[in-house]
mmCIF file of C-alpha atoms in Angstrom:
data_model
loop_
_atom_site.group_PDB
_atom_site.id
_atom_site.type_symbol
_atom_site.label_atom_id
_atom_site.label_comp_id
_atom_site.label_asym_id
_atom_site.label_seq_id
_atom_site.Cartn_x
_atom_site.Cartn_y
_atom_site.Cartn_z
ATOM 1 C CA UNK V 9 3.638 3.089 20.072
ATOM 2 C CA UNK V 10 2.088 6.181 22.011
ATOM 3 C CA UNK V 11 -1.483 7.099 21.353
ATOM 4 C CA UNK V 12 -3.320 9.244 20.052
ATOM 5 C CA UNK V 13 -7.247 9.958 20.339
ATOM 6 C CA UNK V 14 -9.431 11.799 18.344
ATOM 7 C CA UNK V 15 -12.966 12.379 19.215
ATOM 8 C CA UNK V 16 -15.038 12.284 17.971
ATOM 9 C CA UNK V 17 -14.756 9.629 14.797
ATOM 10 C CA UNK V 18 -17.623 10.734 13.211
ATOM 11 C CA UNK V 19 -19.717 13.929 13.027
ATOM 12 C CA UNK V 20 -22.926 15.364 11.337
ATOM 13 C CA UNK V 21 -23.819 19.085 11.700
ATOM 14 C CA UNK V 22 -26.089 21.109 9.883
ATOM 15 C CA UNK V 23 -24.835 23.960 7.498
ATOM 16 C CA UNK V 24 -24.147 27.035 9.764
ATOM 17 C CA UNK V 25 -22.974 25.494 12.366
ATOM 18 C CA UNK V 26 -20.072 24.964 14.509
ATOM 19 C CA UNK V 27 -18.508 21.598 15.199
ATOM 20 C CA UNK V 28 -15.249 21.053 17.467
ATOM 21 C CA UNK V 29 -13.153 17.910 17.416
ATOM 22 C CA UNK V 30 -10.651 16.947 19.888
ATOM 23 C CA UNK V 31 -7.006 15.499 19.782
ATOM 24 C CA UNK V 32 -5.817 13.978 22.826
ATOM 25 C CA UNK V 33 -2.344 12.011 23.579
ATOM 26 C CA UNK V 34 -2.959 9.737 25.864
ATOM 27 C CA UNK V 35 0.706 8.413 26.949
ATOM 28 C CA UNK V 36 2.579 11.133 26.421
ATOM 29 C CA UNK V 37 3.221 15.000 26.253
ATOM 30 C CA UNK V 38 2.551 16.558 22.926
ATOM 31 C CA UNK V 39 4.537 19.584 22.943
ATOM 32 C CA UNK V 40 3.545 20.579 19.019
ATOM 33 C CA UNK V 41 0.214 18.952 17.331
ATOM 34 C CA UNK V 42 -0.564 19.044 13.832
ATOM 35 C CA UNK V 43 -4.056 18.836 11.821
ATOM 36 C CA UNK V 44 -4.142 17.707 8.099
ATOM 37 C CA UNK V 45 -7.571 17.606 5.919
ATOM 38 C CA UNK V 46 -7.443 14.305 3.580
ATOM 39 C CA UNK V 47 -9.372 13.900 0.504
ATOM 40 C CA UNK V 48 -10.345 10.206 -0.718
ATOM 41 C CA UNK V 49 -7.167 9.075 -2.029
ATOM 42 C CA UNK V 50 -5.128 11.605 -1.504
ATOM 43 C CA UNK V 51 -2.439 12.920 0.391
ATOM 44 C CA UNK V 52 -2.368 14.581 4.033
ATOM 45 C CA UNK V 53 -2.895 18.310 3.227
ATOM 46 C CA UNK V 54 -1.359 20.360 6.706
ATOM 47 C CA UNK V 55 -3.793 22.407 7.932
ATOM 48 C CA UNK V 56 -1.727 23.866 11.214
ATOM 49 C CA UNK V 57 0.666 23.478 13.489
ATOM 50 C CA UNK V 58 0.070 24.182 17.066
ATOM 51 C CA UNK V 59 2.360 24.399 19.826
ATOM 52 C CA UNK V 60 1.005 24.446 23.652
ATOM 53 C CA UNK V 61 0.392 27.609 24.764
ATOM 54 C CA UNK V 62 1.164 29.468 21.951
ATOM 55 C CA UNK V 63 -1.019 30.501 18.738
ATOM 56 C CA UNK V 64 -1.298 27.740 15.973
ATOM 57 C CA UNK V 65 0.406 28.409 12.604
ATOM 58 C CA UNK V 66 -1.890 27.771 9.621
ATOM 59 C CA UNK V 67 -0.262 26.764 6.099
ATOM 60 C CA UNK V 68 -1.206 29.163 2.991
ATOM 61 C CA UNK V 69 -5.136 28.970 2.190
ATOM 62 C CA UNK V 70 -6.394 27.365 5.397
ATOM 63 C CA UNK V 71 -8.623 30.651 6.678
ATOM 64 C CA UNK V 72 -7.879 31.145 10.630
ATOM 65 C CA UNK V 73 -10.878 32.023 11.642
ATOM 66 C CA UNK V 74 -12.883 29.581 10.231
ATOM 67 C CA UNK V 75 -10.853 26.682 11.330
ATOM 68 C CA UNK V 76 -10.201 27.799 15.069
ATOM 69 C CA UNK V 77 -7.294 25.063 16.414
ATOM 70 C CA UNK V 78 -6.607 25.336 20.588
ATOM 71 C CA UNK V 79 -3.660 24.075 22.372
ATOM 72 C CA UNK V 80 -4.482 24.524 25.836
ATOM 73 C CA UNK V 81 -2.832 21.742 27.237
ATOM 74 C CA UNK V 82 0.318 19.564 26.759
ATOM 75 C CA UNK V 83 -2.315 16.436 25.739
ATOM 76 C CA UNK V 84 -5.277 18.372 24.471
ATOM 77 C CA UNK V 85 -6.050 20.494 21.033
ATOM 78 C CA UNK V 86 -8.788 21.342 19.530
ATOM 79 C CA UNK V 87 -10.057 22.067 15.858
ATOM 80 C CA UNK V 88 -13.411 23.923 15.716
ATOM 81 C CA UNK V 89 -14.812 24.246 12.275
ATOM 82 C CA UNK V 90 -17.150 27.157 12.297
ATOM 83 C CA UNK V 91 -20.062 27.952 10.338
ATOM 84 C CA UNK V 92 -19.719 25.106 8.677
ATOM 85 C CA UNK V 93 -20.689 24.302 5.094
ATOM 86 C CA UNK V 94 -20.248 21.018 2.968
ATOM 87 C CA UNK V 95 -17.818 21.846 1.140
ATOM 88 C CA UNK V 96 -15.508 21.697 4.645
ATOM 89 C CA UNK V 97 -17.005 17.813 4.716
ATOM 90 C CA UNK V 98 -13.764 16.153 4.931
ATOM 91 C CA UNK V 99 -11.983 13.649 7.037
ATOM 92 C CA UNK V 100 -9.783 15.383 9.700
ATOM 93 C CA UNK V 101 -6.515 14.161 11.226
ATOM 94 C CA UNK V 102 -4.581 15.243 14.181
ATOM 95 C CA UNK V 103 -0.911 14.498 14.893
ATOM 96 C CA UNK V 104 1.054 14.741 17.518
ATOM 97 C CA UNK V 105 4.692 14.785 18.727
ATOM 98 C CA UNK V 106 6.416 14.748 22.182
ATOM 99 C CA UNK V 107 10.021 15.432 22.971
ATOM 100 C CA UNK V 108 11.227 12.963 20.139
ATOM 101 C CA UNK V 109 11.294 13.389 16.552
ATOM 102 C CA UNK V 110 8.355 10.836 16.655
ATOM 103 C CA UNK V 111 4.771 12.147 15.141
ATOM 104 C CA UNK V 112 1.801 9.883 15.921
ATOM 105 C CA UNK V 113 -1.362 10.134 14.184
ATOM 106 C CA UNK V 114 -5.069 10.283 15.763
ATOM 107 C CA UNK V 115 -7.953 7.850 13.340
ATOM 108 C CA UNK V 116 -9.058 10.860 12.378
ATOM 109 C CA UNK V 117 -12.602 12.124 12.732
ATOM 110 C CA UNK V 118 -15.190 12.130 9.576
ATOM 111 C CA UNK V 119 -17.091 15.443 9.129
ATOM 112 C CA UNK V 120 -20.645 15.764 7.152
ATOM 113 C CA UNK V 121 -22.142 18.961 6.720
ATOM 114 C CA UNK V 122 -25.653 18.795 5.664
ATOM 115 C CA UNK P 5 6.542 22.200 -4.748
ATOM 116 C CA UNK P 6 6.182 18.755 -3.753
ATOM 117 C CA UNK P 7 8.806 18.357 -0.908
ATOM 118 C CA UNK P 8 9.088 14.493 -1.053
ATOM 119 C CA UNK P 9 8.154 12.417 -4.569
ATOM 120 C CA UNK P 10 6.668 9.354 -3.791
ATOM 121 C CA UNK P 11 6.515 6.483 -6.717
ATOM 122 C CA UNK P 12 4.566 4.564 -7.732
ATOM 123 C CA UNK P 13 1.033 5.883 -7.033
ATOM 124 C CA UNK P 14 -0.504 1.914 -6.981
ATOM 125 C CA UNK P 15 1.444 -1.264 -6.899
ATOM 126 C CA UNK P 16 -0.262 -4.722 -7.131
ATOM 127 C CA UNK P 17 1.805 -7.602 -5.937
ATOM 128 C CA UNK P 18 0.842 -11.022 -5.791
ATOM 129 C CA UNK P 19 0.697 -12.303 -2.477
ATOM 130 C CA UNK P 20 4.725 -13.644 -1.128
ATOM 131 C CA UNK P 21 5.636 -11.461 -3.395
ATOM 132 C CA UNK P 22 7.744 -8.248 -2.577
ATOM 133 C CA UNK P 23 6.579 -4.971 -2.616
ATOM 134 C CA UNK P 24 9.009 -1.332 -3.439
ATOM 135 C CA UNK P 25 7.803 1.867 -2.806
ATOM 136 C CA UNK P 26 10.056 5.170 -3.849
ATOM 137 C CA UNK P 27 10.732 8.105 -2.087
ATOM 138 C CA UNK P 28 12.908 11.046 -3.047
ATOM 139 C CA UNK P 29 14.120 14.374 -1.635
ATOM 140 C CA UNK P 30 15.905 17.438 -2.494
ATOM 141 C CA UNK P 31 16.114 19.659 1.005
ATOM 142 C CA UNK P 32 19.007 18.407 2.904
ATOM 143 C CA UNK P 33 17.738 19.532 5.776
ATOM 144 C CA UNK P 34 15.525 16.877 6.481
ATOM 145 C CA UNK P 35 17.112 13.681 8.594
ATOM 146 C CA UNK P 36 14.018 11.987 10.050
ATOM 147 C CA UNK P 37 12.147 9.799 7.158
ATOM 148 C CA UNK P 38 9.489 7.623 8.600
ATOM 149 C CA UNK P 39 6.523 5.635 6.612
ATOM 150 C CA UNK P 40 3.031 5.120 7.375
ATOM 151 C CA UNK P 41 0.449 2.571 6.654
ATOM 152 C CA UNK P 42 -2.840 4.161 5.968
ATOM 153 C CA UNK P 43 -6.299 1.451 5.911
ATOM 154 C CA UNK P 44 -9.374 3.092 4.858
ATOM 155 C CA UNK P 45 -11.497 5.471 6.907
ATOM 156 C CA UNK P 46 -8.173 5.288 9.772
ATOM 157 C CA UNK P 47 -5.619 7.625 10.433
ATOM 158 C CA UNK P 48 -1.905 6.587 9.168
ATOM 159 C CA UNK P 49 -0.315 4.733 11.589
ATOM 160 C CA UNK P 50 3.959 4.531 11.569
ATOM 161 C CA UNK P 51 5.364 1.578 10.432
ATOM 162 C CA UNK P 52 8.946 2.414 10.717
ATOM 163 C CA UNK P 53 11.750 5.054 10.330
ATOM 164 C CA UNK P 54 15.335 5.497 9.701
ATOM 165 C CA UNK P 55 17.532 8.513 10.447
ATOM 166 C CA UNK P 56 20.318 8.937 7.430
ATOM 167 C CA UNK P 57 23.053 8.035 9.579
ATOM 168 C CA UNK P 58 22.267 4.501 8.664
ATOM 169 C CA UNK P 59 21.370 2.734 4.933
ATOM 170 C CA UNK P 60 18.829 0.658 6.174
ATOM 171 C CA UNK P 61 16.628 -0.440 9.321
ATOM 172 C CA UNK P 62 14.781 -3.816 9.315
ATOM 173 C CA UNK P 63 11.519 -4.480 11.499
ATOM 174 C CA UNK P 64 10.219 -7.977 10.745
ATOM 175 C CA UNK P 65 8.964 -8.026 6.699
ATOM 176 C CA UNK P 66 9.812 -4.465 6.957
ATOM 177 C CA UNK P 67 12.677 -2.681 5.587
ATOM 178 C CA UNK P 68 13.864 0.869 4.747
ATOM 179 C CA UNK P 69 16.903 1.653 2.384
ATOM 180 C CA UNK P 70 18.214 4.994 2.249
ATOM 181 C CA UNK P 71 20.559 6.560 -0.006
ATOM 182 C CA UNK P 72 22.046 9.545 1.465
ATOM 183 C CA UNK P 73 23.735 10.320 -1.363
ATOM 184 C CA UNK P 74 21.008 10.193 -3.840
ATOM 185 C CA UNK P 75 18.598 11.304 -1.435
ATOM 186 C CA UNK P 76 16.393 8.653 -2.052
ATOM 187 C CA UNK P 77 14.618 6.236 0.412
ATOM 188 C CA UNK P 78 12.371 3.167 -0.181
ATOM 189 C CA UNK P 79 10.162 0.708 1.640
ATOM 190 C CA UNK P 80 10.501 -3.041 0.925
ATOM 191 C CA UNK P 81 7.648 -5.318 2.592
ATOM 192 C CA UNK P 82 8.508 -8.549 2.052
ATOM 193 C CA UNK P 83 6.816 -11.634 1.717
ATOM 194 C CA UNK P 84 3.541 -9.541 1.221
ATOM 195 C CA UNK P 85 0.278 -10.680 2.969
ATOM 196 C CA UNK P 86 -3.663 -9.205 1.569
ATOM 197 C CA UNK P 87 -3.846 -7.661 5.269
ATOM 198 C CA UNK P 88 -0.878 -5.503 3.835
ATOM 199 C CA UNK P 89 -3.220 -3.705 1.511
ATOM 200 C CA UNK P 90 -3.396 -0.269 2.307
ATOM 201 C CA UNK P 91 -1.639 2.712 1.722
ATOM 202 C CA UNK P 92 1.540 3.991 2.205
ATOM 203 C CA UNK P 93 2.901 7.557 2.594
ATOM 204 C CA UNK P 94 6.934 8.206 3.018
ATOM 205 C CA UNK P 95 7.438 11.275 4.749
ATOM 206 C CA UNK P 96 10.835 13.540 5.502
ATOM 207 C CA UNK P 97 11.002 16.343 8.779
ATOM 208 C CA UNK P 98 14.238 17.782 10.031
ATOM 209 C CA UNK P 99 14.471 18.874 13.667
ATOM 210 C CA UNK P 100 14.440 22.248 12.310
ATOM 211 C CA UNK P 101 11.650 21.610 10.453
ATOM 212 C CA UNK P 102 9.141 20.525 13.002
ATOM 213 C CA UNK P 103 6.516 19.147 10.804
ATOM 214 C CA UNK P 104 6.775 16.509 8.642
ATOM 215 C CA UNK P 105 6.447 16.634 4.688
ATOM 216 C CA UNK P 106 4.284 13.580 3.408
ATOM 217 C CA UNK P 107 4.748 11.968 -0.694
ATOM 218 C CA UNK P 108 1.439 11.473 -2.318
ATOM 219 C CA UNK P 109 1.131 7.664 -1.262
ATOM 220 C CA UNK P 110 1.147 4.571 -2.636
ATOM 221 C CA UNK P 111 -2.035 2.602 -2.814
ATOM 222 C CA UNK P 112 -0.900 -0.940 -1.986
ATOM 223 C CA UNK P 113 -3.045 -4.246 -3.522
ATOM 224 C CA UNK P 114 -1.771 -7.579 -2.289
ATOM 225 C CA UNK P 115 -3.928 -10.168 -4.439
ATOM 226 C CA UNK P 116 -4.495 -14.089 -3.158
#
């Protein structure tokens, strides 16, 4: 299937600061990426939606400014948790989908605020 | 509201043994209704899909039956394997939907 690459997997920052984590597809054009937060055994909790060129669309609760998402390009976005604190430690997951009906997921990248 | 209900929440199957996972629906709007595999500390990858235009798709010990009409889906692995241990998440989208809508997963245990 297509891929999808998330970078980076794992991530350390200090409380305060900003981290960004990328979503690329590698084989194909992602018109509309998606980021989910997971908790340990649970579900995939939708974070945004972004579509290239356009401003993302965050679901109810997920503050905008603190969790800045970038679609610049049709195989690049961007999540950029600012001022970070741990409670925002969490593993984060980007999706993507092309001109199909098709959503492929990135590993996901582990964030630790200390 | 929980968009897709996803049952049960852990299974634990004896290896060659088959495994059932649930999925139901209520917005009819949805007609895209893949599943993913999920290992720990990866993100989910997709194991298969079906559109409702047909009752079920095969791939290898993989199978998906859908009920249209009692909007309900499920995911049979058969002849389970340990390495199929993992979990599972059904998930419905529409192509006026544009996102998916994931069920709370299914934490999979395939014993010797």
């Amino acid at each position: 299937g297509a891929v999808v690459s998330q970078h980076p997997s794992w991530v350390i920052c200090k409380s305060g600061t900003s981290v960004k984590i990328e979503c690329r597809s590698l084989d194909f054009q992602a018109t509309t990426m998606f980021w989910y937060r997971q908790f340990p055994k649970q579900s995939l909790m939708l974070m945004a939606t972004s579509n290239e060129g356009s401003k993302a669309t965050y679901e109810q609760g997920v503050e905008k400014d603190k969790f800045l998402i970038n679609h610049a390009s049709l195989t690049l976005s961007t999540l950029t948790v600012t001022s970070a604190h741990p409670e925002d430690s969490s593993f984060y997951i980007c999706s993507a989908r092309g001109t199909g009906r098709t959503i492929y997921f990135g590993e996901g990248s582990w964030l630790t605020v200390v | 509201q929980q968009q897709v209900k996803q049952s049960p929440q852990s299974l634990i199957v004896q290896k060659g043994g088959i495994s059932i996972i649930n999925c139901a629906y209520e917005n009819t709007a949805f007609d895209y209704f893949p599943w993913y595999q999920q290992f720990p500390g990866k993100g989910p990858a997709l194991l298969i899909a079906i559109r409702p235009d047909v009752s079920e798709k095969k791939e290898g010990r993989f199978t998906i039956s859908f009920n249209k009409s009692a909007k309900q889906f499920s995911l049979h692995i058969m002849d389970s394997q340990p390495g199929d241990s993992a979990t599972y998440f059904c998930a419905a989208g529409g192509s006026t939907l544009g996102r998916l809508y994931f069920g709370r997963g299914t934490q999979l245990t395939v014993w010797p």
